[in-house]
mmCIF file of C-alpha atoms in Angstrom:
data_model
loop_
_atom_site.group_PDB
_atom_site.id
_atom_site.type_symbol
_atom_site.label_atom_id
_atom_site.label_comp_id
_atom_site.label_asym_id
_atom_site.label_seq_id
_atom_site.Cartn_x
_atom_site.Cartn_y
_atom_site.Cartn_z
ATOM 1 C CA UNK G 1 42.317 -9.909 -90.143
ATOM 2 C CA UNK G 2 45.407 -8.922 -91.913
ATOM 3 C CA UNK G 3 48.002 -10.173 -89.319
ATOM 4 C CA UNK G 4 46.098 -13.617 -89.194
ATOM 5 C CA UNK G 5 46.693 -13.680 -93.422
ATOM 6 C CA UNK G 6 50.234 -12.734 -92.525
ATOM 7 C CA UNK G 7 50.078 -15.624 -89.861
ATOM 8 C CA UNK G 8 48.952 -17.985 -91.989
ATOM 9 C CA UNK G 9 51.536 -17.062 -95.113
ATOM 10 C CA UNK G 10 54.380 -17.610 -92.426
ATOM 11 C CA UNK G 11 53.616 -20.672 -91.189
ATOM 12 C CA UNK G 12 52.839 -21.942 -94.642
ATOM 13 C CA UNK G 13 56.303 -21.028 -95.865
ATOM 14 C CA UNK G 14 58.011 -22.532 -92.513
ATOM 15 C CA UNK G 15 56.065 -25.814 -93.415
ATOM 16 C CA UNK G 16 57.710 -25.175 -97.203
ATOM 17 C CA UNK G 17 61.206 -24.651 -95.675
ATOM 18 C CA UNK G 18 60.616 -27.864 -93.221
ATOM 19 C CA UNK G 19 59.767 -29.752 -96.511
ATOM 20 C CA UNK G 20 62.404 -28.996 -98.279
ATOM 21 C CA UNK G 21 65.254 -28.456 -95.827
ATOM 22 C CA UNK G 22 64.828 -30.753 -92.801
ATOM 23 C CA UNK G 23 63.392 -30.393 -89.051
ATOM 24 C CA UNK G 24 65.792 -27.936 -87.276
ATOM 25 C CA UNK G 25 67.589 -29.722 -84.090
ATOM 26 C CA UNK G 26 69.758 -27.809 -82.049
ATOM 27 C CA UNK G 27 72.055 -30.657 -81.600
ATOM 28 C CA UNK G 28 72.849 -30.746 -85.101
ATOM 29 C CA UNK G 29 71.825 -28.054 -86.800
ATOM 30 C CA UNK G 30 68.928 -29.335 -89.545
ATOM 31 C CA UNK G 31 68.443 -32.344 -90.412
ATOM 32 C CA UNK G 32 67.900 -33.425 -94.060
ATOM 33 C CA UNK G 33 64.749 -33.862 -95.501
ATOM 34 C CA UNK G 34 63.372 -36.592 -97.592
ATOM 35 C CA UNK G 35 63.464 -34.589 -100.995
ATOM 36 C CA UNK G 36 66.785 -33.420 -100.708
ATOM 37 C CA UNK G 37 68.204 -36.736 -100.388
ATOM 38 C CA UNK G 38 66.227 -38.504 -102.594
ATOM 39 C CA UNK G 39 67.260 -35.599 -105.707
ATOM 40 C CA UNK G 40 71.044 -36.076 -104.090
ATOM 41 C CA UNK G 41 70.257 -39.991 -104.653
ATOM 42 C CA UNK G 42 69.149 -39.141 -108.440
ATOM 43 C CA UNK G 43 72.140 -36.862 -109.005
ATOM 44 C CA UNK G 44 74.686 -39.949 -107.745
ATOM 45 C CA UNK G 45 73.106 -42.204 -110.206
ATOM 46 C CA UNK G 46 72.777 -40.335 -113.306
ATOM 47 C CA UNK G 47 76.775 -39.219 -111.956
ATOM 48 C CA UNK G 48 78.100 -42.937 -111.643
ATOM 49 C CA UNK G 49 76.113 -43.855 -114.941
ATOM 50 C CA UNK G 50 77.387 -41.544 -116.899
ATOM 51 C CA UNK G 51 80.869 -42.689 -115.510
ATOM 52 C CA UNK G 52 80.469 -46.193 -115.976
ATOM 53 C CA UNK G 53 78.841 -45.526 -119.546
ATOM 54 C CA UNK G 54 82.061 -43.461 -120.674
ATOM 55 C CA UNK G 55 84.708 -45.818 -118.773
ATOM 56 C CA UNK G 56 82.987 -48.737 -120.664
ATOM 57 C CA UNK G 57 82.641 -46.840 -124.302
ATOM 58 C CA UNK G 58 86.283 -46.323 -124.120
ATOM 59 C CA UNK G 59 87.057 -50.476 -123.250
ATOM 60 C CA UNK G 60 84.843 -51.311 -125.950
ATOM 61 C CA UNK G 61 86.558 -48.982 -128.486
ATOM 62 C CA UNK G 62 90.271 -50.577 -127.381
ATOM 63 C CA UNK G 63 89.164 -54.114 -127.141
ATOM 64 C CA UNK G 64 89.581 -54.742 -131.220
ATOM 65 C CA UNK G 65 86.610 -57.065 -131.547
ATOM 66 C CA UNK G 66 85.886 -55.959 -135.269
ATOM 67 C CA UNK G 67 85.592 -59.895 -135.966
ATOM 68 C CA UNK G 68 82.620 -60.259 -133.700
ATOM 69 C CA UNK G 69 80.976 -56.787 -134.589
ATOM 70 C CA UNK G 70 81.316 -57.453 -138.039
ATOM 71 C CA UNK G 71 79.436 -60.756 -137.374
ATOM 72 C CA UNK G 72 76.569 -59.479 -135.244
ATOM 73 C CA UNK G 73 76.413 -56.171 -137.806
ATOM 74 C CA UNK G 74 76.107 -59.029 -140.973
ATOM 75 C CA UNK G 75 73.265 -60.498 -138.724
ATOM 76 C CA UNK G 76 71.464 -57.597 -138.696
ATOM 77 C CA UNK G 77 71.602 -56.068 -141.531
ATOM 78 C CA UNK G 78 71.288 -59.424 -143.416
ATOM 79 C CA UNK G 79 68.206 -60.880 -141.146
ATOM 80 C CA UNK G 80 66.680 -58.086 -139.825
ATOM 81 C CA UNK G 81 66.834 -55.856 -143.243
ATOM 82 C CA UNK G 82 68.795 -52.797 -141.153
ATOM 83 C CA UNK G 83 70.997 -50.745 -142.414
ATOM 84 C CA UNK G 84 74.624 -50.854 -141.521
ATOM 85 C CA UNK G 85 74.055 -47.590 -140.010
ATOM 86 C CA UNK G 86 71.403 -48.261 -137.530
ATOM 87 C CA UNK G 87 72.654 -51.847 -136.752
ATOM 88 C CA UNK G 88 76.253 -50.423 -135.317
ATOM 89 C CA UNK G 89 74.459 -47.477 -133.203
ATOM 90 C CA UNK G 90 72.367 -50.133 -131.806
ATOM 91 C CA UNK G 91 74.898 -52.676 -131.413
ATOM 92 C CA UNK G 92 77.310 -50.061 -129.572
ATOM 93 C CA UNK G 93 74.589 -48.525 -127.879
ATOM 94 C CA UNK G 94 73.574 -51.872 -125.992
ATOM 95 C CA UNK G 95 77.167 -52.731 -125.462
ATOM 96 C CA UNK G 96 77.485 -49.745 -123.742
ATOM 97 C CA UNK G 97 74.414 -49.790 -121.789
ATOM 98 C CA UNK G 98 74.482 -53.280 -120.714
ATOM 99 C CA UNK G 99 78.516 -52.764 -119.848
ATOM 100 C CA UNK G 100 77.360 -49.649 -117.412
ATOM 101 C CA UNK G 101 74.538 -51.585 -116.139
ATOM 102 C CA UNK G 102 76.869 -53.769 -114.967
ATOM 103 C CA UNK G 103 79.471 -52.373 -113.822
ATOM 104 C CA UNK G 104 77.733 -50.217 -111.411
ATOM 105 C CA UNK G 105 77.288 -53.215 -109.437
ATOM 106 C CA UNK G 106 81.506 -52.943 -109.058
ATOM 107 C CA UNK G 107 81.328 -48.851 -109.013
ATOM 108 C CA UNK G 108 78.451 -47.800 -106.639
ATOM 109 C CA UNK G 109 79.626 -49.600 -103.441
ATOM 110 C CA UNK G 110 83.277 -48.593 -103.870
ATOM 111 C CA UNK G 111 82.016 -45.211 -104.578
ATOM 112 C CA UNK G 112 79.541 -44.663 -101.550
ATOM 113 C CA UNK G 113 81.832 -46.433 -99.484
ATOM 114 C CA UNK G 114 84.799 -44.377 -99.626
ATOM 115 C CA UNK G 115 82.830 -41.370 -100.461
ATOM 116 C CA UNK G 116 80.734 -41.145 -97.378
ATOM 117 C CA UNK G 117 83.649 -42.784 -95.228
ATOM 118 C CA UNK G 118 86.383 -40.021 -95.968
ATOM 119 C CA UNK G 119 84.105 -37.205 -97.309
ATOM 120 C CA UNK G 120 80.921 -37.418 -95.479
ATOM 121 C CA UNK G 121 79.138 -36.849 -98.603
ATOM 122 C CA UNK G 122 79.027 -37.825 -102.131
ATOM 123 C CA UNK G 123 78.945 -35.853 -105.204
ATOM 124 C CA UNK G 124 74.990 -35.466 -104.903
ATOM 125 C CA UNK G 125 74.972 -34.731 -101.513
ATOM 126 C CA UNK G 126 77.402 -31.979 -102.171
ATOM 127 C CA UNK G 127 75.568 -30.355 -104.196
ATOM 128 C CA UNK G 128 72.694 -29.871 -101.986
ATOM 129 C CA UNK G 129 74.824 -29.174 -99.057
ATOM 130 C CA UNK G 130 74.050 -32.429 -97.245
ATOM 131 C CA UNK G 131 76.760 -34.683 -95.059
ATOM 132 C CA UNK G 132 76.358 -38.296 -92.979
ATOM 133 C CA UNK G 133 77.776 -37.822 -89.484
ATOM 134 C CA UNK G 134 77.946 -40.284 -87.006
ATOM 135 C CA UNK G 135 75.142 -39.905 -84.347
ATOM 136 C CA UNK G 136 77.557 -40.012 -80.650
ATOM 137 C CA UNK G 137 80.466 -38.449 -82.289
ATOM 138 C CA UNK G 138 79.169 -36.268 -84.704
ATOM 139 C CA UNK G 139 81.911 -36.698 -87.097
ATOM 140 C CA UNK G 140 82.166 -38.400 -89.922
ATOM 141 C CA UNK G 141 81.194 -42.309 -89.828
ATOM 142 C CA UNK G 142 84.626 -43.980 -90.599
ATOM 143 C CA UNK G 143 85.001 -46.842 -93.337
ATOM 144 C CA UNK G 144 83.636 -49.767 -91.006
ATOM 145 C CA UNK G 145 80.128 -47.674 -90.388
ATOM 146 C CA UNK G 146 80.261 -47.023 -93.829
ATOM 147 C CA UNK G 147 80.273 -49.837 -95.314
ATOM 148 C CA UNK G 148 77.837 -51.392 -93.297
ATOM 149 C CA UNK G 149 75.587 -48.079 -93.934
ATOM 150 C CA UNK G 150 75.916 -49.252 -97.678
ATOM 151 C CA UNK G 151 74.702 -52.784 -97.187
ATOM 152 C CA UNK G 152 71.963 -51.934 -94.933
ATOM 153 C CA UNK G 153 70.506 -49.413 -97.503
ATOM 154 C CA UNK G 154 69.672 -53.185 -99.035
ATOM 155 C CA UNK G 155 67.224 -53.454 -96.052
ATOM 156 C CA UNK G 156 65.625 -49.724 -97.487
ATOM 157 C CA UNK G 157 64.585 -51.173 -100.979
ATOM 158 C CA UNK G 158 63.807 -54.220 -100.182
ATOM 159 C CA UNK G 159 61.376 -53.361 -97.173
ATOM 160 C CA UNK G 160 59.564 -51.873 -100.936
ATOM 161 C CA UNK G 161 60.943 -48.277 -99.592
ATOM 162 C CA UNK G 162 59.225 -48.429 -96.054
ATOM 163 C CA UNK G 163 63.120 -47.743 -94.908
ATOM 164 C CA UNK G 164 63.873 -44.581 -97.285
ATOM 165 C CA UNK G 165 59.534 -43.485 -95.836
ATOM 166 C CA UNK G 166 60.351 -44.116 -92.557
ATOM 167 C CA UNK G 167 62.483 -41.133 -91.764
ATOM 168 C CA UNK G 168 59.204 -38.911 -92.485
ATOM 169 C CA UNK G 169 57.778 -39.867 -89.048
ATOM 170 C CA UNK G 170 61.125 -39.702 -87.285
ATOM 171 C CA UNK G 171 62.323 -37.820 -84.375
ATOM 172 C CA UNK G 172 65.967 -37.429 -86.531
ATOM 173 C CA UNK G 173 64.320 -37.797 -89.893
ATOM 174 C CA UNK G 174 66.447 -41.120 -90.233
ATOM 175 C CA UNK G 175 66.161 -43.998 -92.695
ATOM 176 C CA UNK G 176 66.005 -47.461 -91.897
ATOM 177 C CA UNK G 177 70.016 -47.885 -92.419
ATOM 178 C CA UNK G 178 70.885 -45.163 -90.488
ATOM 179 C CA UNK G 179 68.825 -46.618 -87.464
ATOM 180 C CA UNK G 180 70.720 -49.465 -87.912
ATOM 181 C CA UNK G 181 74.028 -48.035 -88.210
ATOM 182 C CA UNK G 182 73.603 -45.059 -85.790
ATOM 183 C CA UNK G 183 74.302 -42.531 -88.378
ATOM 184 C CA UNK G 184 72.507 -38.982 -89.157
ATOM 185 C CA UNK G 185 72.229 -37.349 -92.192
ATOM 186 C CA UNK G 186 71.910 -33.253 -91.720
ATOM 187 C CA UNK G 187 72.029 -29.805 -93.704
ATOM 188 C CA UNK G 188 75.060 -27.711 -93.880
#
């Protein structure tokens, strides 16, 4: 009776390890699991927001546009009844925001394309020891594969994350986009 509690304890912590770090393969090692790379995913974005958010606070701050701040800060604190206070956090605070949001649509693609093309791995993936290889080669994918790797990750969210869910049931644990591109992502 004890052994079969011991039993049972092992293979619930080797279905814990699976979940969190990726089938093993003896081709490549393990590959990465769905968790890891969607917390390397979160750690990107918050990464290149936080970028973008300083980069743009610091335009904003050397642009000189104290002519037009003064008239949207007279707008609100004349019409809406704010103070000046409150009216130029929120007016810098959406500037900012809406500045970011925007130019991550310049950022993130020059940032996962050269990042996974010359590094294997980006900042997030990094930090959970993760790194795209190419599937025949098993080195890293190049800036052609890359780049296409990016686009296709289009396919992922739009398929309403069927692509990103898809690597749960397979063989590789790959994603819809690195199906497409021939590409494996795995544990180091």
């Amino acid at each position: 009776m004890e052994s079969m509690l011991t039993q049972n304890n092992f293979e619930r912590l080797k279905s814990i390890r699976t979940i969190w770090r990726g089938r093993e393969s003896e081709e490549y090692g393990y590959f990465s699991s769905f968790s890891v790379r969607a917390v390397a995913y979160i750690c990107d974005y918050i990464i290149l927001f936080m970028l973008a958010s300083w980069c743009c606070e610091y335009y904003i701050n050397t642009m000189h546009l104290e002519g037009y701040f003064d008239a949207v800060l007279l707008n609100l604190t004349q019409q809406k009844g704010m103070n000046t206070f409150d009216a130029w956090i929120l007016l810098k605070t959406g500037l900012v925001t809406g500045a970011a949001s925007a130019a991550q649509f310049i950022v993130r693609p020059i940032y996962y394309i050269l990042a996974e093309a010359y590094f294997g791995r980006t900042i997030g993936m990094s930090l959970f020891s993760i790194i795209v290889i190419d599937e025949k080669t098993s080195g890293l994918i190049g800036l052609k594969k890359a780049n296409k790797r990016y686009w296709y990750t289009a396919l992922s969210h739009l398929s309403l994350m069927y692509g990103f869910l898809s690597m749960i049931h397979n063989k590789h644990s790959q994603t819809l986009h690195d199906r497409l591109c021939g590409t494996v992502v795995i544990s180091r």
